[in-house]
Short mmCIF file of C-alpha atoms in Angstrom, two decimals:
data_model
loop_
_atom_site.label_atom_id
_atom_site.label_comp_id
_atom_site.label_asym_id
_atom_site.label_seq_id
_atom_site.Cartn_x
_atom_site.Cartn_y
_atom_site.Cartn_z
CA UNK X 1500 140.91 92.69 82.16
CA UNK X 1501 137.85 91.61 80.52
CA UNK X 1502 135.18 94.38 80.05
CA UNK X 1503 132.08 92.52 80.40
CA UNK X 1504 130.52 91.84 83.48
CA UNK X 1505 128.07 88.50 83.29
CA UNK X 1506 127.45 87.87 86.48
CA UNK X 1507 127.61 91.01 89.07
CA UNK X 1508 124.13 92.16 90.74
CA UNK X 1509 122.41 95.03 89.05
CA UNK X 1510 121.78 97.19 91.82
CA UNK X 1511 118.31 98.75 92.91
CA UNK X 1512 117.55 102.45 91.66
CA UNK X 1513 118.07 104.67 94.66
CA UNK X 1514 115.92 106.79 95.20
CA UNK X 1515 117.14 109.59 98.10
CA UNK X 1516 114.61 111.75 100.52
CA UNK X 1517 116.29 114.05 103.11
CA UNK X 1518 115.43 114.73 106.90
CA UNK X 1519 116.07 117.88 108.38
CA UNK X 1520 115.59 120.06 111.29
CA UNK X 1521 117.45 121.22 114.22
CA UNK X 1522 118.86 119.17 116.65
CA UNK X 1523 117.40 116.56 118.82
CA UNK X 1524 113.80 117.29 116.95
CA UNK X 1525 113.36 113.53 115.80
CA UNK X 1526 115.27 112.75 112.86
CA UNK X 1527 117.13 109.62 113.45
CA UNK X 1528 113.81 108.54 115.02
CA UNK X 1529 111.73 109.02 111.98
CA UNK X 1530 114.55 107.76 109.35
CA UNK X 1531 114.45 104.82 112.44
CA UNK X 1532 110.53 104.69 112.87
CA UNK X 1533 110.57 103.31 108.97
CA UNK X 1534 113.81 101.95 108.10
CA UNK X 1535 114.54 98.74 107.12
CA UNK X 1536 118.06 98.59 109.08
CA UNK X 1537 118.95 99.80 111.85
CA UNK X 1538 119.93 103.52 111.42
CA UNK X 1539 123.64 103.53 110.00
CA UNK X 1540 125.69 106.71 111.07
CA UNK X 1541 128.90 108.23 108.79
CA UNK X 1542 130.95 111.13 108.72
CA UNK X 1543 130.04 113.57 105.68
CA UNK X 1544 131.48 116.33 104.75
CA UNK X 1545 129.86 119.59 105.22
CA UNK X 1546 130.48 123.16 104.07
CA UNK X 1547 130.22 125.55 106.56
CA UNK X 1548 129.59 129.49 105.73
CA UNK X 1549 131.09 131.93 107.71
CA UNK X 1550 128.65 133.89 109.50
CA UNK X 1551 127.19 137.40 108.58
CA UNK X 1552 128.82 136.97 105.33
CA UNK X 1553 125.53 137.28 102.94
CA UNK X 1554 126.88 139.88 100.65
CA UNK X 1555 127.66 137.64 97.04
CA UNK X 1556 130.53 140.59 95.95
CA UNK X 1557 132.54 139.17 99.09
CA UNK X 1558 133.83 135.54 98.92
CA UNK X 1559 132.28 133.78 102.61
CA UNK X 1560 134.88 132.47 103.99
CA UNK X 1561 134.20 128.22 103.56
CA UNK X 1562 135.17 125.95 106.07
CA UNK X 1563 134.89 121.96 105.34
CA UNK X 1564 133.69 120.27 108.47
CA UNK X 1565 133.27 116.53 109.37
CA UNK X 1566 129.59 116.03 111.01
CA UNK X 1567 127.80 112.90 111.82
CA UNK X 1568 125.43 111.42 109.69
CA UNK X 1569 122.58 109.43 110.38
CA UNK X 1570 120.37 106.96 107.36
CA UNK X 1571 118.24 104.32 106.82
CA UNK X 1572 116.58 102.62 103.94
CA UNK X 1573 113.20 101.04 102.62
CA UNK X 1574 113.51 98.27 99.80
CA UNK X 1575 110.46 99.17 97.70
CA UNK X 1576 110.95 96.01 95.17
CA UNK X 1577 113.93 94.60 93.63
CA UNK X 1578 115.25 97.53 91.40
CA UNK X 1579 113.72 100.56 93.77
CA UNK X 1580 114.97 101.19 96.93
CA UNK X 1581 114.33 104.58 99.15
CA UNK X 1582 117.18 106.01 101.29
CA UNK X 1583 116.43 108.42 104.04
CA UNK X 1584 119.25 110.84 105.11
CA UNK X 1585 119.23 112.92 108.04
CA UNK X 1586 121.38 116.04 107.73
CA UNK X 1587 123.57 116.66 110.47
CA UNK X 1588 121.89 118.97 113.73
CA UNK X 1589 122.31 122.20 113.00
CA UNK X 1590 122.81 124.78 115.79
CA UNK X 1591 124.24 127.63 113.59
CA UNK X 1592 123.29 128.62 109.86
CA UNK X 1593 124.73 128.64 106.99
CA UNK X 1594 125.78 124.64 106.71
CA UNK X 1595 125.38 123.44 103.31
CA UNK X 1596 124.17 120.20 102.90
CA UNK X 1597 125.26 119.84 98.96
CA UNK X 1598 126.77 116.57 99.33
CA UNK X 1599 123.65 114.88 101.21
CA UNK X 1600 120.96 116.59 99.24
CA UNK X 1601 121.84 116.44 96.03
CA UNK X 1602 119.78 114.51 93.67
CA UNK X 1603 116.99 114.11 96.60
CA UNK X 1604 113.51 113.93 95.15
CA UNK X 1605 111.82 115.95 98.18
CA UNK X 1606 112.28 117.09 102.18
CA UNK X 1607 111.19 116.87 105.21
CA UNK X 1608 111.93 119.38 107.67
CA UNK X 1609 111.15 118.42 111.13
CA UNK X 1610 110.27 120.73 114.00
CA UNK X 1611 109.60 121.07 117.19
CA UNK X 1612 107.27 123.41 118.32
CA UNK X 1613 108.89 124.37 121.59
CA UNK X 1614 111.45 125.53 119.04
CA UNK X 1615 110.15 126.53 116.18
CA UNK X 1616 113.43 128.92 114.87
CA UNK X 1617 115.50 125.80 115.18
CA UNK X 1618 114.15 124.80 111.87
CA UNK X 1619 114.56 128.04 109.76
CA UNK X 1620 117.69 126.94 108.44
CA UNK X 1621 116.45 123.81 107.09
CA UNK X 1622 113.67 125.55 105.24
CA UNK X 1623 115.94 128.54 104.38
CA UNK X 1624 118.12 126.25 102.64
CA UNK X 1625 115.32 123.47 100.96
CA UNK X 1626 113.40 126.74 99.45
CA UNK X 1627 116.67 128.43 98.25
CA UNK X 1628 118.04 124.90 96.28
CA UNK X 1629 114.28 124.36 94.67
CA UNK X 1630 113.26 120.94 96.43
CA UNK X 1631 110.25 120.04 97.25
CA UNK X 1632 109.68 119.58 101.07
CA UNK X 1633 107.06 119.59 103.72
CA UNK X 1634 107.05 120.71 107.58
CA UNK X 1635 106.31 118.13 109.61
CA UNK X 1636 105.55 119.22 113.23
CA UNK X 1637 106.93 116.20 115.76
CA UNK X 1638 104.10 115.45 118.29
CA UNK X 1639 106.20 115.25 121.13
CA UNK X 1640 104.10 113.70 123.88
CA UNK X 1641 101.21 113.54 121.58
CA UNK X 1642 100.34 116.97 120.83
CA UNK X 1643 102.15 120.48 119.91
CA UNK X 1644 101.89 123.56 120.92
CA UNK X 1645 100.83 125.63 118.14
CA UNK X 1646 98.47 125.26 115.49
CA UNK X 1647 99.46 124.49 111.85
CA UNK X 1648 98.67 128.07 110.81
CA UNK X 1649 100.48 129.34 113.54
CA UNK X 1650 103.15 127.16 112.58
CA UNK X 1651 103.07 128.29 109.21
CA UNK X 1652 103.07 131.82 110.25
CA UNK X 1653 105.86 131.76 112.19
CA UNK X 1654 108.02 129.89 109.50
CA UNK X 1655 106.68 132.07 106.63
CA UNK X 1656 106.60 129.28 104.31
CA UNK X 1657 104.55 129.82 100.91
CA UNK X 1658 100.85 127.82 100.61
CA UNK X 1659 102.58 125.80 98.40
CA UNK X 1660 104.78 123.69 101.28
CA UNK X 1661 102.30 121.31 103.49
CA UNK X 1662 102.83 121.39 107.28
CA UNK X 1663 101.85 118.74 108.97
CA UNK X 1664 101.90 117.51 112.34
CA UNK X 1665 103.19 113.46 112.80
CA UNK X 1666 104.57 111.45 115.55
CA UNK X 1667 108.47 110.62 114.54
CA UNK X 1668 108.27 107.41 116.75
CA UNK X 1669 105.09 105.81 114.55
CA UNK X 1670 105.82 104.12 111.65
CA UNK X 1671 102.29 105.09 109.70
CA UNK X 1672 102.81 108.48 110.46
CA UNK X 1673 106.36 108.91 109.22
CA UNK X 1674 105.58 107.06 106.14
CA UNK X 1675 102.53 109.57 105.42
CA UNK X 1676 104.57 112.28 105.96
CA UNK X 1677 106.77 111.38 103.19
CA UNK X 1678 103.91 110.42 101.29
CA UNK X 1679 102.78 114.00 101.85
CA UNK X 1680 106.50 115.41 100.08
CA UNK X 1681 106.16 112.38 97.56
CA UNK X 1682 103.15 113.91 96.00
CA UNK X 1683 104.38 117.58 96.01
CA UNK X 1684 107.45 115.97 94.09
CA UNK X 1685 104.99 113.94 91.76
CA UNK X 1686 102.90 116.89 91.29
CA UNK X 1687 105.83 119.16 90.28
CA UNK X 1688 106.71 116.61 87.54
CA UNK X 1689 103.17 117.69 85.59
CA UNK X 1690 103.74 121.08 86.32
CA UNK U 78 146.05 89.98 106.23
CA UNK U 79 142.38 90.77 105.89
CA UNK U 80 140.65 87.87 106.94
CA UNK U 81 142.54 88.33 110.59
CA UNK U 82 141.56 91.95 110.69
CA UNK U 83 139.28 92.34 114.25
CA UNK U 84 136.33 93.99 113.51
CA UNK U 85 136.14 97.37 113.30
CA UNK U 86 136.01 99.33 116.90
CA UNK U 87 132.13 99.50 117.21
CA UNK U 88 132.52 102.57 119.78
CA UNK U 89 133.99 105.02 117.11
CA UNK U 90 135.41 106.33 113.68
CA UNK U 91 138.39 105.11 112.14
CA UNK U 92 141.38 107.75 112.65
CA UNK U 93 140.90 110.60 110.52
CA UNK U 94 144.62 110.57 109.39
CA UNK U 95 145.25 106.97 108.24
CA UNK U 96 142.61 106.41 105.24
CA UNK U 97 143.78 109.31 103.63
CA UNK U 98 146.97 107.64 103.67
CA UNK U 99 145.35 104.86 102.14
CA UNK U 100 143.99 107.39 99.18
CA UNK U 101 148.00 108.54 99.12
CA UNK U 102 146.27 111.97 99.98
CA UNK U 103 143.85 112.04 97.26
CA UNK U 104 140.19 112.89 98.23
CA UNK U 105 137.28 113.29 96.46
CA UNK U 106 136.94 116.28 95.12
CA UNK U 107 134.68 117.95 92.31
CA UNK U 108 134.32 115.61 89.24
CA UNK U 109 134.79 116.28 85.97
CA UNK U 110 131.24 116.89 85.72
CA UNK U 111 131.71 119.14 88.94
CA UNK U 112 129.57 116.70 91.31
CA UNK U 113 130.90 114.09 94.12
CA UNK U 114 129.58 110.73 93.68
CA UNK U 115 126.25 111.06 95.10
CA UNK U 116 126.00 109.39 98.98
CA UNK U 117 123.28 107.09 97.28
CA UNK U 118 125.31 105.97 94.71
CA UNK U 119 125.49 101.90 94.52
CA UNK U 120 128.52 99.74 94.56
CA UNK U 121 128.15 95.96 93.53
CA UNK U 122 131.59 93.96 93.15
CA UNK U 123 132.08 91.86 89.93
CA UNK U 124 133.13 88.49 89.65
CA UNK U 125 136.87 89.72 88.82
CA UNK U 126 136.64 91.82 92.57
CA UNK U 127 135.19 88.84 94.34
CA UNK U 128 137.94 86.77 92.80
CA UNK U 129 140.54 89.43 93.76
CA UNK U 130 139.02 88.75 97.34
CA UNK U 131 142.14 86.78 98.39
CA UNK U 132 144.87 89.44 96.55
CA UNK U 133 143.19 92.81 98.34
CA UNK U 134 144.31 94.14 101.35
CA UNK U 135 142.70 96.49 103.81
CA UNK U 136 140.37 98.47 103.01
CA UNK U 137 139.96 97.16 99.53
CA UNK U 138 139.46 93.98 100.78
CA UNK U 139 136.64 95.04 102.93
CA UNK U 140 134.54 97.35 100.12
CA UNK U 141 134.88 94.30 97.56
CA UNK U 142 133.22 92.31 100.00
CA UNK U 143 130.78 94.07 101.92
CA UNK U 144 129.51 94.86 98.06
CA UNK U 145 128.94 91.11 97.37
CA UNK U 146 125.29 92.32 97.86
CA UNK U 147 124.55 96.28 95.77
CA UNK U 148 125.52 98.72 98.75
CA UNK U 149 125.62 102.40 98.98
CA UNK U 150 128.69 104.08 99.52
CA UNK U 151 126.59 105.90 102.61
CA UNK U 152 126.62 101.86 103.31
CA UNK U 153 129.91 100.79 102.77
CA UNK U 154 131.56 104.05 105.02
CA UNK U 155 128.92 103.42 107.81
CA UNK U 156 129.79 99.87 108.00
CA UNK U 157 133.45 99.60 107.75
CA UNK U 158 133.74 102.67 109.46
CA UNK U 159 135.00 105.04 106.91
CA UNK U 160 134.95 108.80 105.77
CA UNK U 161 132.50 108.89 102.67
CA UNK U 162 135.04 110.18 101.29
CA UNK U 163 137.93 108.00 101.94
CA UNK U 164 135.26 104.98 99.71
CA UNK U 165 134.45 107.69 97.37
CA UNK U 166 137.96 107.44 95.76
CA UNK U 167 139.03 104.19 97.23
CA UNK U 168 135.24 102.60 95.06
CA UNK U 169 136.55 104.84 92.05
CA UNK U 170 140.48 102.97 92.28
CA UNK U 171 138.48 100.10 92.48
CA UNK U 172 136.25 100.56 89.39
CA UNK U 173 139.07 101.15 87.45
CA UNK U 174 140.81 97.90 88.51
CA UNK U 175 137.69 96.41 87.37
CA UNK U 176 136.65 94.64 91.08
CA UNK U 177 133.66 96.94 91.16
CA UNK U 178 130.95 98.46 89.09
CA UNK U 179 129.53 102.12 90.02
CA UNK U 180 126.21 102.69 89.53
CA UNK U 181 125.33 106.72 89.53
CA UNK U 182 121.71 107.53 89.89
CA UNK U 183 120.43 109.51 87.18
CA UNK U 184 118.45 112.25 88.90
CA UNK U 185 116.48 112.30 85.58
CA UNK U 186 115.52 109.01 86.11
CA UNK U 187 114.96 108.98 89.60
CA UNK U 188 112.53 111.77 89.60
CA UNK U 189 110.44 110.94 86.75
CA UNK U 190 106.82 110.73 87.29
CA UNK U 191 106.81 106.98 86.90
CA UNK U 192 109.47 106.07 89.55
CA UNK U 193 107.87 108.65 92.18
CA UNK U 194 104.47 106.82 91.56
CA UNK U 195 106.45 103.53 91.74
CA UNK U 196 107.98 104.74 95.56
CA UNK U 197 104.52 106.12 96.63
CA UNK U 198 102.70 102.94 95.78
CA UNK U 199 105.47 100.78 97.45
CA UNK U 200 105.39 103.09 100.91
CA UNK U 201 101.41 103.11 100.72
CA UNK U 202 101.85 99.40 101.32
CA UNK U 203 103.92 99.37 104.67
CA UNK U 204 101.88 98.80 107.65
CA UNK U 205 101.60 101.37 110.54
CA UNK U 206 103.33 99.31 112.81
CA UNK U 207 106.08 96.66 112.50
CA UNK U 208 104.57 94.41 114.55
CA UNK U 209 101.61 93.98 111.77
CA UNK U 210 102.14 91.25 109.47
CA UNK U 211 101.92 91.48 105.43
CA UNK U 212 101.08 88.98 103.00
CA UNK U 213 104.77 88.85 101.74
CA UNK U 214 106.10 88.04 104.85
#
């Protein structure tokens, strides 16, 4: 076997963001509102913690489950591409997303405000593994129900996260909501 | 043979037994480094896979040629209906053989300064509907 390769593609650079939330808040809409495919769906493996086990001297019991996964992807030019990856709907806490997240330049955690606790996990876990992210409220039927700083009351997240309000089904407003966590990511770099 | 395979079931996943008989039980775990293969991690084949085309079976057959075009392996499970993991070792067998290259993202690369300004510019350009036209269309 020859080792040189003359003629095979060089691939794009990926570049991966990460949509999160609770379920049914909008995020195969919003990886679907901007994608360039259709929204492709896999099975991933996820780690799931054992419950009420937050003491670090006892081992949490670890279960490996197989969830659902929903992306999509923007070409930005020949040798960039974006993916989008939705993490799996999370009813209970404590799923880690490792395998999905890591390596993603930024967040966005979706909510709904009908159901604003949904999300905590998803912020929980973005703050906790350093990534930058943003809270983007979903404007389900055009408006929400609380204002941004009630919003980011009730998540206690620190000034330095942006919460925003965007409608997951319009393409301009998905793409400046990741243009919101783009920024925080760019900005971090010249920290 | 491959090329009288149907298509895979559109309504569902592949069984969850059989490709990890294909992997003869092997799955992807921790890496030598102590990471997986990123999900974003692209798969292109090389001339010597595409050639191989006729010689592959299965699942083999199927990643070397759904990577004629670079493809994630997110890509290549969600279209040929595979656990990520199952292509994680089955693109690593393959690499080896020499049928495809693996590309891992350097997250040093990816998230320098210059490559995030490179993403925001490109996403500043799409329209705010699809139904607008751009110039490069």
């Amino acid at each position: 076997m020859t080792a040189t390769e003359p003629a095979t593609v060089r691939p794009p650079l990926p570049v991966k963001m990460v949509i999160s939330g609770g379920f049914g808040v909008g995020k195969t809409t919003a990886v679907g509102s901007i994608s360039e495919i259709e929204p492709l769906t896999t099975e991933a493996a996820i780690t799931e913690v054992a419950a009420g086990v937050d003491d670090l001297t006892h081992t949490p019991r670890k279960t490996t489950t197989t969830v659902a996964m929903d992306f999509g992807c923007l070409t930005i030019d020949p040798t960039l591409k974006l993916y989008l990856f939705g993490t799996p709907g999370q009813e209970r806490f404590g799923f880690m997303w490792d395998d999905i997240v890591e390596g993603a330049v930024g967040g966005l955690v979706i909510v709904d405000t009908r159901r604003l606790d949904d999300c905590y996990a998803a912020v929980d876990y973005f703050e906790h593994k350093g990534i930058p992210f943003a809270v983007a409220a979903n404007a389900f039927d055009g408006h929400v129900e609380h204002t941004l700083e009630e919003i980011r009351w009730a998540l206690d997240v620190t000034e330095g996260v942006p919460v925003v309000v965007f409608d997951a089904r319009e393409r301009g407003s998905v793409r400046d909501a990741l243009l919101v966590v783009l920024e925080l990511a760019l900005a971090r770099t010249s920290a | 043979m491959a090329d009288g395979t149907p298509a895979p079931d559109p309504a569902g996943f592949a069984s969850a037994v059989r490709p990890f008989l294909l992997t003869a039980g092997r799955v992807a775990d921790d890496g030598a480094d102590g990471h997986w293969l990123p999900v974003e991690t692209q798969v292109v084949a090389t001339p010597e896979g595409l050639d191989a085309l006729d010689r592959l079976t299965f699942e083999q057959h199927d990643i070397v040629a759904v990577c004629r075009l670079p493809q994630s392996l997110a890509e290549i499970a969600a279209r040929l209906r595979l656990h990520l993991n199952v292509v994680r070792v089955l693109a690593e067998d393959l690499r080896a053989a020499g049928q495809l290259t693996v590309h891992v993202p350097d997250s040093g690369v990816v998230q320098d300064a210059s490559v995030l300004r490179r993403v925001i510019d490109g996403l500043r350009a799409i329209p705010d509907a699809r139904g607008v036209p751009s110039d490069s269309d």
